[in-house]
Amino acid sequence: MLCRLTSIMPSILERKLSFERMVEFKRNLLALRHQAAQAFHARLPEISVDSFEEVIKYALPLIIGLWPLSNPIDVAAQVIALPELEGLRYDFQHDVERALLTLLRGARC
């Protein structure tokens, strides 16, 4: 459910907010990102808080994009089930794990 809500947040949920509520919402998102980065840094101190913030920054659009691609609507699911379109199939858990590991490896550089 969290991934579904995250994936529709920019295109649907945020359209219903006033400017003031949007500013408040975005400030809260930044604060949560920083708190999460600090928590990750506490467990992996070799990666800086700033690097973790960057990983989280890129993880959000990754989730937003991968979730609907991994959960296509009926017609799209039937189409990508065709053997010749196998390369267009996504497995959310597998793909998000690989992508996040790639981001973390880059953060260590």
Short mmCIF file of C-alpha atoms in Angstrom, two decimals:
data_model
loop_
_atom_site.label_atom_id
_atom_site.label_comp_id
_atom_site.label_asym_id
_atom_site.label_seq_id
_atom_site.Cartn_x
_atom_site.Cartn_y
_atom_site.Cartn_z
CA MET A 1 0.00 0.00 0.00
CA LEU A 2 2.84 2.41 0.83
CA CYS A 3 4.41 1.88 -2.59
CA ARG A 4 1.08 2.46 -4.31
CA LEU A 5 0.49 5.69 -2.37
CA THR A 6 4.05 6.82 -3.02
CA SER A 7 3.66 6.16 -6.73
CA ILE A 8 0.50 8.26 -7.02
CA MET A 9 1.61 11.04 -4.68
CA PRO A 10 3.05 13.45 -7.27
CA SER A 11 0.42 12.93 -9.94
CA ILE A 12 -2.78 12.65 -7.91
CA LEU A 13 -2.48 13.38 -4.21
CA GLU A 14 -0.40 16.54 -4.50
CA ARG A 15 -2.83 18.13 -6.98
CA LYS A 16 -5.39 18.49 -4.21
CA LEU A 17 -3.19 20.57 -1.89
CA SER A 18 -3.08 24.33 -1.54
CA PHE A 19 0.25 26.12 -1.88
CA GLU A 20 0.57 26.49 1.90
CA ARG A 21 -0.21 22.83 2.58
CA MET A 22 2.20 21.78 -0.16
CA VAL A 23 5.01 23.83 1.41
CA GLU A 24 4.27 22.25 4.80
CA PHE A 25 4.13 18.78 3.25
CA LYS A 26 7.42 19.22 1.37
CA ARG A 27 9.19 20.60 4.44
CA ASN A 28 8.02 17.56 6.38
CA LEU A 29 9.33 15.31 3.60
CA LEU A 30 12.75 16.95 3.82
CA ALA A 31 12.78 16.52 7.60
CA LEU A 32 11.83 12.85 7.26
CA ARG A 33 14.51 12.34 4.62
CA HIS A 34 17.12 13.85 6.93
CA GLN A 35 15.97 11.72 9.89
CA ALA A 36 16.09 8.58 7.78
CA ALA A 37 19.55 9.50 6.48
CA GLN A 38 20.78 9.99 10.04
CA ALA A 39 19.34 6.62 11.09
CA PHE A 40 21.00 4.86 8.14
CA HIS A 41 24.29 6.65 8.85
CA ALA A 42 24.16 5.47 12.47
CA ARG A 43 24.14 1.89 11.16
CA LEU A 44 26.61 2.43 8.30
CA PRO A 45 28.90 5.25 9.46
CA GLU A 46 31.23 4.82 6.48
CA ILE A 47 28.51 6.46 4.37
CA SER A 48 27.85 10.11 5.23
CA VAL A 49 24.46 11.54 6.14
CA ASP A 50 24.61 13.67 2.98
CA SER A 51 25.25 10.59 0.85
CA PHE A 52 22.33 8.79 2.44
CA GLU A 53 20.13 11.82 1.79
CA GLU A 54 21.13 11.61 -1.86
CA VAL A 55 20.37 7.87 -1.98
CA ILE A 56 16.93 8.53 -0.48
CA LYS A 57 16.37 11.40 -2.92
CA TYR A 58 16.91 9.04 -5.87
CA ALA A 59 15.12 6.09 -4.25
CA LEU A 60 11.79 7.92 -4.20
CA PRO A 61 11.47 8.41 -7.99
CA LEU A 62 12.79 4.88 -8.41
CA ILE A 63 9.90 3.54 -6.31
CA ILE A 64 7.43 5.87 -8.02
CA GLY A 65 8.45 4.50 -11.41
CA LEU A 66 9.03 0.84 -10.60
CA TRP A 67 5.80 0.26 -8.70
CA PRO A 68 3.37 0.81 -11.59
CA LEU A 69 5.73 -0.91 -14.04
CA SER A 70 5.79 -3.95 -11.75
CA ASN A 71 2.02 -3.88 -11.33
CA PRO A 72 0.67 -3.16 -14.81
CA ILE A 73 -3.01 -2.86 -15.63
CA ASP A 74 -4.69 -5.94 -17.12
CA VAL A 75 -4.10 -5.21 -20.81
CA ALA A 76 -0.48 -4.19 -20.25
CA ALA A 77 0.10 -7.31 -18.14
CA GLN A 78 -1.24 -9.47 -20.97
CA VAL A 79 0.93 -7.68 -23.51
CA ILE A 80 4.18 -8.01 -21.55
CA ALA A 81 3.36 -11.67 -20.90
CA LEU A 82 4.19 -12.26 -24.58
CA PRO A 83 7.57 -14.02 -24.82
CA GLU A 84 9.05 -11.38 -27.14
CA LEU A 85 8.27 -8.64 -24.59
CA GLU A 86 9.89 -10.35 -21.61
CA GLY A 87 12.45 -7.54 -21.41
CA LEU A 88 9.68 -5.13 -20.39
CA ARG A 89 8.69 -7.10 -17.27
CA TYR A 90 9.64 -5.83 -13.84
CA ASP A 91 9.80 -7.56 -10.47
CA PHE A 92 9.45 -4.80 -7.89
CA GLN A 93 11.28 -6.42 -4.99
CA HIS A 94 14.15 -7.73 -7.09
CA ASP A 95 14.54 -4.60 -9.18
CA VAL A 96 14.26 -2.10 -6.33
CA GLU A 97 16.80 -4.08 -4.28
CA ARG A 98 19.30 -4.12 -7.17
CA ALA A 99 18.77 -0.43 -7.88
CA LEU A 100 19.14 0.55 -4.22
CA LEU A 101 22.32 -1.50 -3.91
CA THR A 102 23.66 0.28 -6.99
CA LEU A 103 22.82 3.65 -5.41
CA LEU A 104 24.50 2.64 -2.15
CA ARG A 105 27.62 1.46 -3.95
CA GLY A 106 27.78 4.80 -5.71
CA ALA A 107 27.36 6.61 -2.38
CA ARG A 108 30.45 4.86 -1.05
CA CYS A 109 32.64 6.30 -3.83
#
